[in-house]
Tab-separated table of C-alpha atoms in Angstrom:
chain	number	residue	atom	x	y	z
A	230	MET	CA	26.313	3.089	-19.650
A	231	ASP	CA	25.461	-0.019	-17.917
A	232	ILE	CA	26.855	-3.385	-19.285
A	233	ASN	CA	24.590	-6.140	-20.072
A	234	PHE	CA	25.650	-9.312	-18.288
A	235	GLY	CA	23.040	-11.171	-20.379
A	236	ILE	CA	21.096	-13.875	-18.622
A	237	TRP	CA	23.287	-13.527	-15.525
A	238	SER	CA	21.511	-10.054	-14.753
A	239	LEU	CA	18.435	-12.321	-14.000
A	240	ILE	CA	19.942	-13.958	-10.955
A	241	PRO	CA	19.586	-10.937	-8.449
A	242	PRO	CA	15.757	-10.556	-8.946
A	243	ILE	CA	15.308	-14.178	-9.098
A	244	LEU	CA	16.952	-14.817	-6.233
A	245	ALA	CA	15.010	-11.963	-4.625
A	246	VAL	CA	11.524	-13.398	-5.199
A	247	ALA	CA	12.681	-17.379	-4.562
A	248	LEU	CA	14.158	-16.466	-1.224
A	249	ALA	CA	11.469	-14.248	-0.308
A	250	PHE	CA	8.770	-16.943	-0.916
A	251	LEU	CA	11.237	-19.662	0.922
A	252	THR	CA	11.932	-17.732	3.807
A	253	LYS	CA	9.308	-15.272	4.061
A	254	ASN	CA	12.027	-12.528	5.196
A	255	VAL	CA	12.222	-9.883	2.486
A	256	ILE	CA	15.139	-7.851	3.904
A	257	LEU	CA	17.075	-10.844	4.131
A	258	SER	CA	16.035	-12.204	0.574
A	259	LEU	CA	16.789	-8.607	-0.640
A	260	PHE	CA	20.243	-8.414	0.511
A	261	VAL	CA	21.227	-11.790	-0.545
A	262	SER	CA	19.844	-10.639	-4.055
A	263	LEU	CA	22.198	-7.507	-3.527
A	264	PHE	CA	24.938	-9.623	-2.728
A	265	SER	CA	24.747	-12.000	-5.511
A	266	GLY	CA	24.620	-9.212	-7.807
A	267	CYS	CA	28.094	-7.721	-6.564
A	268	LEU	CA	29.444	-11.149	-6.815
A	269	ILE	CA	28.524	-11.421	-10.204
A	270	LEU	CA	30.240	-7.720	-10.598
A	271	ALA	CA	33.468	-9.013	-8.937
A	272	CYS	CA	33.876	-11.825	-10.952
A	273	GLY	CA	33.164	-14.555	-8.107
A	274	ASN	CA	35.343	-12.777	-5.632
A	275	PRO	CA	33.122	-12.970	-2.283
A	276	TRP	CA	35.802	-10.410	-0.386
A	277	THR	CA	35.598	-7.691	-3.093
A	278	ALA	CA	31.806	-8.298	-3.534
A	279	LEU	CA	31.131	-7.586	0.230
A	280	GLN	CA	32.912	-4.301	0.063
A	281	THR	CA	31.146	-3.261	-3.172
A	282	THR	CA	27.905	-4.027	-1.489
A	283	PHE	CA	28.424	-1.358	1.127
A	284	SER	CA	30.741	1.074	-0.677
A	285	ASP	CA	28.960	1.285	-4.124
A	286	TYR	CA	25.635	0.586	-3.380
A	287	LEU	CA	24.039	0.517	0.329
A	288	PHE	CA	26.111	3.743	1.445
A	289	VAL	CA	25.974	5.471	-2.199
A	290	ASP	CA	21.800	4.657	-2.128
A	291	MET	CA	21.404	5.826	1.327
A	292	THR	CA	23.149	9.163	0.927
A	293	SER	CA	21.935	10.436	-2.582
A	294	GLY	CA	19.720	13.485	-2.405
A	295	SER	CA	16.248	11.918	-2.681
A	296	ASN	CA	16.905	8.918	-0.935
A	297	ALA	CA	18.523	10.615	2.202
A	298	GLN	CA	15.362	12.981	1.767
A	299	THR	CA	12.946	9.958	1.805
A	300	ILE	CA	14.568	8.238	4.873
A	301	VAL	CA	13.647	11.392	6.911
A	302	LEU	CA	10.321	11.965	5.794
A	303	MET	CA	9.269	8.204	6.210
A	304	ALA	CA	10.833	8.706	9.795
A	305	VAL	CA	8.734	11.598	10.562
A	306	ILE	CA	5.793	10.112	9.119
A	307	GLY	CA	6.057	6.997	11.285
A	308	GLY	CA	6.231	9.442	14.386
A	309	PHE	CA	3.218	11.483	13.314
A	310	VAL	CA	1.105	8.423	12.740
A	311	ALA	CA	1.974	6.797	16.286
A	312	LEU	CA	0.827	10.415	17.924
A	313	VAL	CA	-2.334	10.284	16.133
A	314	GLU	CA	-2.959	6.574	16.775
A	315	LYS	CA	-2.242	6.600	20.698
A	316	SER	CA	-3.776	10.110	21.247
A	317	GLY	CA	-7.082	8.422	20.382
A	318	GLY	CA	-7.920	11.372	17.997
A	319	ALA	CA	-8.391	8.903	15.377
A	320	ARG	CA	-10.633	6.510	16.948
A	321	ALA	CA	-12.524	9.167	18.365
A	322	PHE	CA	-13.255	10.284	14.644
A	323	ALA	CA	-14.036	6.817	13.718
A	324	ARG	CA	-16.507	6.672	16.880
A	325	ALA	CA	-18.442	9.818	15.926
A	326	ILE	CA	-19.306	8.451	12.612
A	327	SER	CA	-20.411	5.133	13.853
A	328	ASN	CA	-22.541	6.442	16.988
A	329	LYS	CA	-26.153	6.051	14.949
A	330	LEU	CA	-25.776	2.811	12.947
A	331	THR	CA	-28.736	0.646	13.086
A	332	LYS	CA	-28.719	-1.399	10.103
A	333	PRO	CA	-26.054	-3.652	8.400
A	334	VAL	CA	-25.721	-1.571	5.112
A	335	SER	CA	-25.029	1.640	7.278
A	336	ALA	CA	-22.352	0.002	9.643
A	337	GLN	CA	-20.539	-1.413	6.480
A	338	LEU	CA	-20.759	1.907	4.612
A	339	ALA	CA	-19.837	3.926	7.642
A	340	CYS	CA	-16.641	1.628	8.286
A	341	TRP	CA	-15.878	2.091	4.662
A	342	LEU	CA	-16.115	5.809	5.052
A	343	GLY	CA	-13.661	5.599	7.991
A	344	GLY	CA	-11.006	3.701	6.116
A	345	LEU	CA	-11.186	6.402	3.337
A	346	ALA	CA	-10.725	8.940	5.939
A	347	ILE	CA	-7.731	7.421	7.985
A	348	TYR	CA	-5.806	7.133	4.528
A	349	PHE	CA	-2.255	8.160	6.408
A	350	SER	CA	-1.520	4.448	7.565
A	351	ASP	CA	-2.633	0.960	5.960
A	352	SER	CA	-1.751	-0.353	9.500
A	353	GLY	CA	-3.281	2.444	11.515
A	354	ASN	CA	-6.611	1.978	9.770
A	355	SER	CA	-6.946	-1.574	10.462
A	356	LEU	CA	-5.990	-1.262	13.991
A	357	ILE	CA	-8.207	2.087	14.728
A	358	LEU	CA	-11.248	0.862	12.938
A	359	GLY	CA	-11.234	-2.793	13.878
A	360	PRO	CA	-11.710	-2.530	17.534
A	361	ILE	CA	-14.314	0.253	17.119
A	362	PHE	CA	-16.694	-1.435	14.547
A	363	ARG	CA	-16.275	-4.974	15.577
A	364	PRO	CA	-18.936	-4.653	18.425
A	365	VAL	CA	-21.156	-2.713	15.865
A	366	PHE	CA	-20.920	-5.463	13.475
A	367	ASP	CA	-21.403	-8.101	15.955
A	368	LYS	CA	-24.656	-6.291	17.329
A	369	LEU	CA	-26.081	-6.196	13.826
A	370	LYS	CA	-25.140	-9.627	13.022
A	371	VAL	CA	-22.766	-8.802	10.209
A	372	SER	CA	-19.630	-11.398	10.065
A	373	ARG	CA	-16.321	-10.396	11.316
A	374	ALA	CA	-15.126	-11.656	7.920
A	375	LYS	CA	-17.278	-9.094	6.242
A	376	LEU	CA	-15.473	-6.374	8.921
A	377	ALA	CA	-12.082	-7.916	8.028
A	378	TYR	CA	-12.524	-7.430	4.285
A	379	ILE	CA	-13.671	-4.078	4.535
A	380	LEU	CA	-10.569	-2.993	6.804
A	381	ASP	CA	-8.368	-4.937	4.335
A	382	SER	CA	-9.606	-3.160	1.264
A	383	THR	CA	-9.603	0.283	2.761
A	384	SER	CA	-5.834	0.166	3.883
A	385	SER	CA	-3.090	-0.337	1.286
A	386	PRO	CA	-5.531	0.620	-1.518
A	387	VAL	CA	-6.422	4.182	-0.098
A	388	CYS	CA	-2.730	4.508	0.673
A	389	ILE	CA	-1.426	3.933	-2.523
A	390	LEU	CA	-3.406	6.285	-4.304
A	391	ILE	CA	-2.602	9.236	-2.112
A	392	PRO	CA	0.874	10.877	-2.882
A	393	ILE	CA	1.318	12.156	0.444
A	394	THR	CA	1.466	8.911	2.197
A	395	GLY	CA	4.438	6.715	2.971
A	396	TRP	CA	3.212	4.551	-0.155
A	397	GLY	CA	3.505	7.472	-2.641
A	398	VAL	CA	6.635	8.938	-1.099
A	399	TYR	CA	8.266	5.422	-1.539
A	400	VAL	CA	7.043	4.927	-5.153
A	401	MET	CA	8.011	8.336	-6.474
A	402	ASN	CA	11.407	7.799	-4.825
A	403	ILE	CA	11.556	4.610	-7.336
A	404	ILE	CA	10.476	6.538	-10.353
A	405	ALA	CA	12.746	9.403	-9.720
A	406	THR	CA	16.032	6.961	-9.229
A	407	GLN	CA	15.097	5.168	-12.540
A	408	TYR	CA	14.259	8.684	-14.321
A	409	GLU	CA	17.792	9.931	-13.208
A	410	GLU	CA	19.354	6.618	-14.650
A	411	ILE	CA	17.636	6.472	-17.768
A	412	GLY	CA	18.163	10.103	-18.239
A	413	ILE	CA	14.171	10.931	-18.725
A	414	ASP	CA	13.627	14.743	-17.900
A	415	GLY	CA	10.306	13.976	-16.010
A	416	SER	CA	8.296	14.755	-12.667
A	417	ASP	CA	8.179	11.669	-10.412
A	418	ALA	CA	5.291	13.602	-8.468
A	419	GLY	CA	3.687	14.101	-12.052
A	420	THR	CA	4.179	10.842	-13.375
A	421	PHE	CA	2.499	9.252	-10.102
A	422	MET	CA	-0.199	11.567	-10.169
A	423	GLN	CA	-1.029	10.642	-13.843
A	424	ALA	CA	-0.884	6.930	-13.018
A	425	ILE	CA	-3.877	7.165	-10.169
A	426	PRO	CA	-6.687	6.754	-12.572
A	427	TYR	CA	-4.598	3.903	-14.079
A	428	GLN	CA	-4.520	1.884	-10.535
A	429	PHE	CA	-7.601	-0.122	-11.533
A	430	TYR	CA	-7.037	-2.660	-8.621
A	431	ALA	CA	-6.938	-0.196	-5.670
A	432	ILE	CA	-10.082	1.756	-7.364
A	433	LEU	CA	-11.800	-1.469	-8.121
A	434	ALA	CA	-11.465	-2.795	-4.408
A	435	LEU	CA	-12.526	0.326	-3.096
A	436	VAL	CA	-15.732	0.620	-5.234
A	437	LEU	CA	-16.947	-2.971	-4.447
A	438	ILE	CA	-17.403	-2.176	-0.907
A	439	PRO	CA	-20.585	0.114	-1.169
A	440	VAL	CA	-21.904	-1.893	-4.128
A	441	ILE	CA	-21.747	-5.571	-2.064
A	442	ALA	CA	-23.001	-3.766	1.424
A	443	LEU	CA	-25.734	-2.177	-0.638
A	444	SER	CA	-26.768	-5.071	-3.001
A	445	LYS	CA	-26.512	-7.139	0.120
A	446	LYS	CA	-25.421	-10.136	-1.744
A	447	ASN	CA	-22.469	-12.423	-1.106
A	448	PHE	CA	-20.941	-15.341	-2.855
A	449	GLY	CA	-18.423	-17.946	-2.168
A	450	PRO	CA	-17.108	-18.425	1.653
A	451	MET	CA	-18.161	-15.064	2.813
A	452	ALA	CA	-22.121	-16.189	2.147
A	453	ARG	CA	-21.152	-18.937	4.392
A	454	SER	CA	-19.643	-16.420	7.012
A	455	GLU	CA	-22.752	-14.077	6.956
A	456	GLN	CA	-25.352	-16.827	7.262
A	457	LEU	CA	-23.218	-17.730	10.531
A	458	ALA	CA	-23.189	-14.336	11.695
A	459	LEU	CA	-26.849	-14.433	11.770
A	460	LYS	CA	-26.705	-16.993	14.366
A	461	GLY	CA	-24.703	-15.304	16.840
A	462	LEU	CA	-20.910	-15.320	17.756
A	463	THR	CA	-18.787	-18.628	17.337
A	464	GLU	CA	-17.237	-19.837	20.614
A	465	GLU	CA	-13.875	-19.066	18.715
A	466	GLN	CA	-15.035	-15.493	18.319
A	467	MET	CA	-15.950	-15.171	21.860
A	468	LYS	CA	-12.311	-16.147	22.962
A	469	SER	CA	-10.869	-13.659	20.610
A	470	GLU	CA	-12.410	-10.738	22.547
A	471	ASP	CA	-9.424	-10.651	24.874
A	472	ALA	CA	-7.008	-10.875	21.917
A	473	ILE	CA	-7.091	-7.102	21.304
A	474	VAL	CA	-6.777	-4.707	24.377
A	475	VAL	CA	-8.063	-1.216	23.531
A	476	GLU	CA	-7.052	1.441	25.560
A	477	ASP	CA	-9.593	3.936	27.153
A	478	ASP	CA	-9.856	7.004	24.758
A	479	LYS	CA	-10.429	9.343	27.785
A	480	GLU	CA	-13.164	11.150	26.031
A	481	VAL	CA	-10.806	12.510	23.406
A	482	SER	CA	-12.248	14.724	20.682
A	483	MET	CA	-12.025	13.533	16.763
A	484	TRP	CA	-10.078	16.932	16.763
A	485	ASN	CA	-7.202	15.070	18.011
A	486	MET	CA	-6.652	13.829	14.619
A	487	LEU	CA	-8.320	16.300	12.592
A	488	LEU	CA	-6.672	19.536	13.718
A	489	PRO	CA	-2.924	17.815	12.779
A	490	LEU	CA	-4.445	16.970	9.784
A	491	ILE	CA	-5.755	20.507	8.761
A	492	VAL	CA	-2.073	21.718	9.722
A	493	LEU	CA	-0.547	19.105	7.667
A	494	PHE	CA	-2.337	20.444	4.438
A	495	ILE	CA	-2.071	24.238	5.185
A	496	VAL	CA	1.751	23.777	5.583
A	497	ILE	CA	1.959	21.483	2.520
A	498	PHE	CA	-0.077	23.844	0.339
A	499	ALA	CA	1.470	27.209	1.576
A	500	MET	CA	4.743	25.664	0.527
A	501	PHE	CA	3.289	24.485	-2.958
A	502	ILE	CA	1.746	27.706	-3.769
A	503	GLY	CA	4.935	29.592	-2.631
A	504	TRP	CA	6.960	27.624	-5.407
A	505	GLY	CA	4.438	28.268	-7.889
A	506	TRP	CA	1.699	25.743	-7.957
A	507	PRO	CA	-0.773	25.209	-9.710
A	508	THR	CA	0.770	26.997	-12.704
A	509	HIS	CA	4.135	25.337	-12.049
A	510	ASN	CA	5.333	21.756	-11.817
A	511	ILE	CA	7.010	20.993	-8.311
A	512	ALA	CA	9.961	18.934	-8.308
A	513	GLY	CA	10.043	15.935	-6.339
A	514	SER	CA	12.925	17.121	-3.830
A	515	LYS	CA	10.546	20.228	-2.960
A	516	ILE	CA	7.745	18.037	-2.735
A	517	ARG	CA	9.659	15.971	-0.225
A	518	ILE	CA	10.651	19.045	1.801
A	519	ALA	CA	7.015	20.331	2.146
A	520	LEU	CA	5.816	16.557	2.953
A	521	THR	CA	8.451	16.253	5.778
A	522	SER	CA	7.852	19.880	7.125
A	523	GLY	CA	4.079	19.641	7.195
A	524	TYR	CA	4.043	16.184	8.981
A	525	LEU	CA	6.665	17.599	11.388
A	526	LEU	CA	4.472	20.638	12.371
A	527	ALA	CA	1.386	18.068	12.248
A	528	ALA	CA	3.263	15.938	14.580
A	529	ILE	CA	4.131	18.803	16.908
A	530	THR	CA	0.449	20.123	17.059
A	531	CYS	CA	-0.920	16.762	18.027
A	532	LEU	CA	1.716	16.435	20.800
A	533	ILE	CA	0.990	20.010	21.987
A	534	MET	CA	-2.807	18.711	22.380
A	535	ILE	CA	-2.206	15.961	23.878
A	536	VAL	CA	0.038	17.563	26.772
A	537	LYS	CA	-2.550	20.453	27.091
A	538	GLN	CA	-5.620	17.890	27.476
A	539	LYS	CA	-3.337	15.996	30.302
A	540	LEU	CA	-3.965	12.979	27.984
A	541	MET	CA	0.003	12.087	28.874
A	542	THR	CA	2.944	13.755	29.881
A	543	PHE	CA	5.349	15.579	27.233
A	544	GLN	CA	7.879	12.833	27.767
A	545	GLN	CA	5.254	9.995	27.022
A	546	ALA	CA	3.991	11.769	24.037
A	547	PHE	CA	7.612	12.407	22.783
A	548	ASP	CA	8.494	8.666	23.676
A	549	ILE	CA	5.728	7.563	21.334
A	550	PHE	CA	6.729	9.850	18.705
A	551	VAL	CA	10.231	8.397	18.738
A	552	GLY	CA	8.763	4.871	19.174
A	553	GLY	CA	6.800	5.471	15.638
A	554	ILE	CA	9.883	6.536	14.440
A	555	GLN	CA	11.628	3.117	15.369
A	556	LYS	CA	8.617	1.199	14.040
A	557	MET	CA	9.539	2.653	10.697
A	558	GLY	CA	13.159	0.843	10.980
A	559	SER	CA	11.925	-2.629	9.264
A	560	ILE	CA	10.206	-0.646	6.532
A	561	LEU	CA	13.407	1.528	6.027
A	562	ALA	CA	15.480	-1.143	5.879
A	563	VAL	CA	13.238	-2.556	3.098
A	564	ILE	CA	13.699	0.584	1.383
A	565	VAL	CA	17.421	0.735	1.709
A	566	VAL	CA	18.244	-2.754	0.660
A	567	ALA	CA	15.666	-2.448	-2.352
A	568	TRP	CA	17.620	0.628	-3.478
A	569	GLY	CA	20.714	-1.360	-3.436
A	570	VAL	CA	18.985	-4.246	-5.680
A	571	GLY	CA	17.625	-1.707	-8.104
A	572	SER	CA	20.874	-0.293	-8.381
A	573	VAL	CA	22.666	-3.253	-9.087
A	574	CYS	CA	20.374	-4.774	-11.342
A	575	GLY	CA	20.762	-1.281	-13.459
A	576	THR	CA	24.682	-2.006	-13.488
A	577	LEU	CA	24.050	-5.611	-14.324
A	578	GLY	CA	21.643	-4.502	-17.166
A	579	THR	CA	18.469	-6.449	-15.768
A	580	SER	CA	16.268	-4.622	-17.099
A	581	THR	CA	18.014	-4.202	-20.633
A	582	PHE	CA	18.353	-8.037	-21.141
A	583	ILE	CA	14.581	-8.451	-20.260
A	584	VAL	CA	13.501	-5.788	-22.993
A	585	ASP	CA	16.032	-7.088	-25.520
A	586	SER	CA	14.866	-10.618	-24.953
A	587	THR	CA	11.242	-9.615	-25.659
A	588	THR	CA	11.662	-7.386	-28.429
A	589	GLY	CA	10.030	-8.972	-31.281
A	590	THR	CA	8.586	-11.655	-29.464
A	591	LEU	CA	6.161	-9.700	-26.846
A	592	SER	CA	3.486	-7.297	-28.113
A	593	PRO	CA	3.809	-3.933	-26.417
A	594	ALA	CA	0.026	-4.246	-25.912
A	595	LEU	CA	0.599	-6.778	-23.601
A	596	VAL	CA	3.256	-5.341	-21.432
A	597	PRO	CA	0.665	-3.824	-18.713
A	598	GLY	CA	-1.412	-6.898	-18.412
A	599	LEU	CA	1.874	-9.013	-18.274
A	600	LEU	CA	3.239	-6.922	-15.601
A	601	PHE	CA	0.290	-6.799	-13.488
A	602	VAL	CA	0.167	-10.666	-13.524
A	603	ILE	CA	3.770	-10.682	-12.762
A	604	GLY	CA	3.522	-8.284	-9.572
A	605	ALA	CA	0.644	-10.169	-8.240
A	606	VAL	CA	2.589	-13.804	-8.197
A	607	ILE	CA	5.427	-11.983	-6.688
A	608	SER	CA	3.684	-10.141	-4.190
A	609	PHE	CA	1.380	-13.132	-3.228
A	610	ALA	CA	4.636	-15.328	-2.809
A	611	ILE	CA	6.542	-12.680	-0.419
A	612	GLY	CA	3.535	-11.223	1.238
A	613	SER	CA	5.147	-7.603	0.505
A	614	SER	CA	3.852	-4.848	-2.161
A	615	TRP	CA	6.869	-2.741	-1.221
A	616	GLY	CA	9.391	-5.640	-1.965
A	617	THR	CA	7.369	-6.456	-5.083
A	618	MET	CA	7.633	-2.822	-6.456
A	619	ALA	CA	11.046	-2.452	-5.320
A	620	ILE	CA	12.021	-5.369	-8.005
A	621	LEU	CA	9.431	-4.906	-10.552
A	622	LEU	CA	8.976	-1.033	-10.967
A	623	PRO	CA	12.805	-0.789	-12.547
A	624	ILE	CA	12.061	-3.172	-14.953
A	625	GLY	CA	8.648	-2.086	-16.038
A	626	ILE	CA	9.781	1.480	-16.210
A	627	ASN	CA	12.797	0.401	-18.585
A	628	MET	CA	10.379	-1.778	-20.708
A	629	ALA	CA	7.727	1.392	-21.096
A	630	TYR	CA	10.921	3.503	-22.117
A	631	SER	CA	12.160	0.844	-24.774
A	632	PHE	CA	8.643	0.003	-25.955
A	633	GLY	CA	7.305	3.732	-26.551
A	634	LEU	CA	4.447	2.877	-23.938
A	635	ASP	CA	2.952	5.411	-21.506
A	636	PHE	CA	4.926	5.779	-18.347
A	637	PRO	CA	1.909	6.484	-15.910
A	638	LEU	CA	-0.011	3.180	-17.289
A	639	VAL	CA	2.946	0.886	-17.064
A	640	ILE	CA	3.665	2.253	-13.424
A	641	ALA	CA	0.227	1.781	-12.265
A	642	ALA	CA	0.058	-1.898	-14.174
A	643	VAL	CA	2.947	-2.467	-11.593
A	644	LEU	CA	1.239	-1.063	-8.488
A	645	SER	CA	-2.161	-2.630	-8.996
A	646	GLY	CA	-0.301	-5.984	-9.562
A	647	SER	CA	1.782	-5.779	-6.308
A	648	LEU	CA	-1.156	-4.464	-4.491
A	649	PHE	CA	-3.453	-7.340	-5.222
A	650	GLY	CA	-0.759	-10.230	-4.565
A	651	ASP	CA	-0.153	-8.466	-1.119
A	652	HIS	CA	-3.916	-8.050	-0.693
A	653	CYS	CA	-4.510	-11.664	-0.825
A	654	SER	CA	-1.305	-13.219	0.480
A	655	PRO	CA	-1.881	-15.000	3.934
A	656	ILE	CA	1.686	-13.918	5.037
A	657	SER	CA	1.010	-10.146	4.476
A	658	ASP	CA	1.308	-7.831	7.514
A	659	THR	CA	-1.881	-5.862	6.262
A	660	THR	CA	-3.674	-9.060	5.693
A	661	ILE	CA	-2.869	-10.348	8.968
A	662	MET	CA	-3.636	-7.231	10.986
A	663	SER	CA	-6.912	-6.747	9.406
A	664	SER	CA	-8.089	-10.416	10.562
A	665	MET	CA	-6.597	-9.647	14.019
A	666	ALA	CA	-8.301	-6.193	14.384
A	667	ALA	CA	-11.400	-7.790	13.250
A	668	GLY	CA	-11.356	-10.695	15.548
A	669	CYS	CA	-11.656	-12.999	12.893
A	670	ASN	CA	-9.836	-16.289	12.153
A	671	HIS	CA	-6.818	-15.545	9.842
A	672	ILE	CA	-7.515	-18.379	7.447
A	673	GLU	CA	-11.329	-17.645	7.182
A	674	HIS	CA	-10.429	-13.873	6.482
A	675	VAL	CA	-8.161	-15.177	3.462
A	676	LYS	CA	-10.491	-17.146	2.375
A	677	THR	CA	-13.763	-15.192	2.221
A	678	GLN	CA	-11.867	-11.824	0.819
A	679	LEU	CA	-9.978	-14.176	-2.195
A	680	PRO	CA	-12.904	-14.341	-4.302
A	681	TYR	CA	-14.044	-10.480	-4.022
A	682	ALA	CA	-10.569	-9.462	-4.552
A	683	LEU	CA	-10.305	-11.783	-7.537
A	684	VAL	CA	-13.428	-9.548	-9.203
A	685	ALA	CA	-11.289	-6.523	-8.753
A	686	ALA	CA	-8.273	-8.513	-10.101
A	687	ALA	CA	-9.989	-9.778	-13.249
A	688	GLY	CA	-11.804	-6.579	-13.768
A	689	SER	CA	-8.143	-4.731	-13.745
A	690	PHE	CA	-6.527	-7.321	-15.989
A	691	ILE	CA	-9.070	-7.086	-18.684
A	692	THR	CA	-9.072	-3.318	-18.663
A	693	TYR	CA	-5.410	-3.633	-18.878
A	694	LEU	CA	-5.577	-5.429	-21.840
A	695	ILE	CA	-8.123	-3.483	-23.332
A	696	VAL	CA	-5.684	-0.203	-22.802
A	697	GLY	CA	-2.746	-1.977	-24.327
A	698	PHE	CA	-4.528	-2.597	-27.580
A	699	ALA	CA	-6.686	0.442	-27.656
A	700	ASP	CA	-4.293	3.074	-26.518
A	701	MET	CA	-7.224	4.835	-24.705
A	702	SER	CA	-6.918	7.548	-21.841
A	703	ALA	CA	-7.636	6.848	-18.300
A	704	ALA	CA	-10.814	9.002	-18.609
A	705	ILE	CA	-12.160	6.260	-20.558
A	706	ALA	CA	-10.543	3.259	-19.306
A	707	LEU	CA	-11.405	3.575	-15.614
A	708	PRO	CA	-15.119	3.787	-16.135
A	709	ILE	CA	-14.549	0.453	-18.423
A	710	ALA	CA	-12.980	-1.089	-15.571
A	711	ILE	CA	-15.418	-0.353	-13.167
A	712	VAL	CA	-18.138	-1.651	-15.395
A	713	VAL	CA	-16.409	-4.841	-16.085
A	714	ALA	CA	-15.721	-5.415	-12.299
A	715	LEU	CA	-19.404	-4.458	-11.473
A	716	VAL	CA	-20.579	-7.241	-14.428
A	717	LEU	CA	-18.329	-9.804	-12.948
A	718	TYR	CA	-19.520	-9.452	-9.212
A	719	PHE	CA	-23.407	-9.335	-10.477
A	720	LEU	CA	-22.477	-12.538	-12.492
A	721	CYS	CA	-20.914	-14.093	-9.528
A	722	CYS	CA	-23.970	-13.266	-7.452
A	723	LYS	CA	-26.385	-14.786	-10.198
A	724	LEU	CA	-24.718	-18.112	-10.039
A	725	PHE	CA	-24.327	-18.091	-6.189
A	726	VAL	CA	-26.648	-15.570	-4.508
A	727	LYS	CA	-26.710	-15.336	-0.766
A	728	LYS	CA	-28.524	-12.322	0.539
A	729	ALA	CA	-27.753	-10.921	3.815
A	730	ALA	CA	-30.378	-9.634	6.175
């Protein structure tokens, strides 16, 4: 049983947040946080703390069954994503749906649909769609700020809703680890699936895009950007044309993306059915086996197509696969150190202390809304939803357990808050890549996106409060969230109406 170190147990998570805010370096911040926890356990002995950091946490967490599976799976996903992006198949697919776009509304909706289709990579989404839709938006005089907003709002929000992406695997791993520590006999995959309809921010961010496009109404800084776009490209935008170099697709077919994805789903569902799905629940470990197998065979399929079509040599294609694995290095580093922080906080009794401190003073009904706000603040400050989830999910799950709250609801509140803060943060990698891919000034993208993101966030927060007090199901709560967000959006439009052409 974990020992409660009282207020000292708050030092690691506070350090993680404070240092991430000051240094903008999530890995360094999490490592210092982990070391500080070990220093407390070692009664201030830095030599013992250094050894404990590796022997009892990093090495142990890396080699545990589910964590080792996650590392391998994330590496394979990285290789697959790199192959699909570099082969030109994803870009060919996006181009196929944008061929006959003659109106601003249809261009925005096509970009939105493309973002929904390219679900497997938050960064790939922007980098693939941005260069394709940028000339379309320019031709139709839709602002690049609007393009950047659509790219940013269909990257992470899509990935976090799908269990077979790196995002889903990462979240399920944290859930599995916490369930094991608490002693809960539950399915991490099942919990994640049940949390999907409670992820109000991700869903509202996606719902607002077609509403904004079809209504042709804008408010705030976005309205000004849209009006400037009607006058043509600015000098700064024309200079940015050389900022992104788009490789020649060599007449690549969209099947270079579709066929590997078909293989991926066939392998995954064939294994699921073999294990008794849908009549039996599948363990998280088996799901990771199916995902790893599916992504590997999909990558092999993509590699074979690349070589057969003479787009690249085998060695070039294989080097791209390995390069994709290497690009996952920084993400894997965050994951591994985050595991260590979660474990040391468990040993220190951080969650227990927070729950004990709030028991009797905090209404359980306020927990989802509070976690949403805290997640948003942390994520905005450090520019990382993954780092925020690593810090906050263990605390949220323990609070749900102690207060007797619905696990999917509390987990979804943490995920939504983490996503919202990351979505708006100027130091977030997805925010930076969205503005870069759209050829939009980065600060302009942040300023124009923020009011729309706040609409989705306000709708989410209000609904979390309603659900917390009314204890309603997701089937009722989600429509309420959508209605609240739409009312807020049209209210803003009523106050500051700017109609696009």
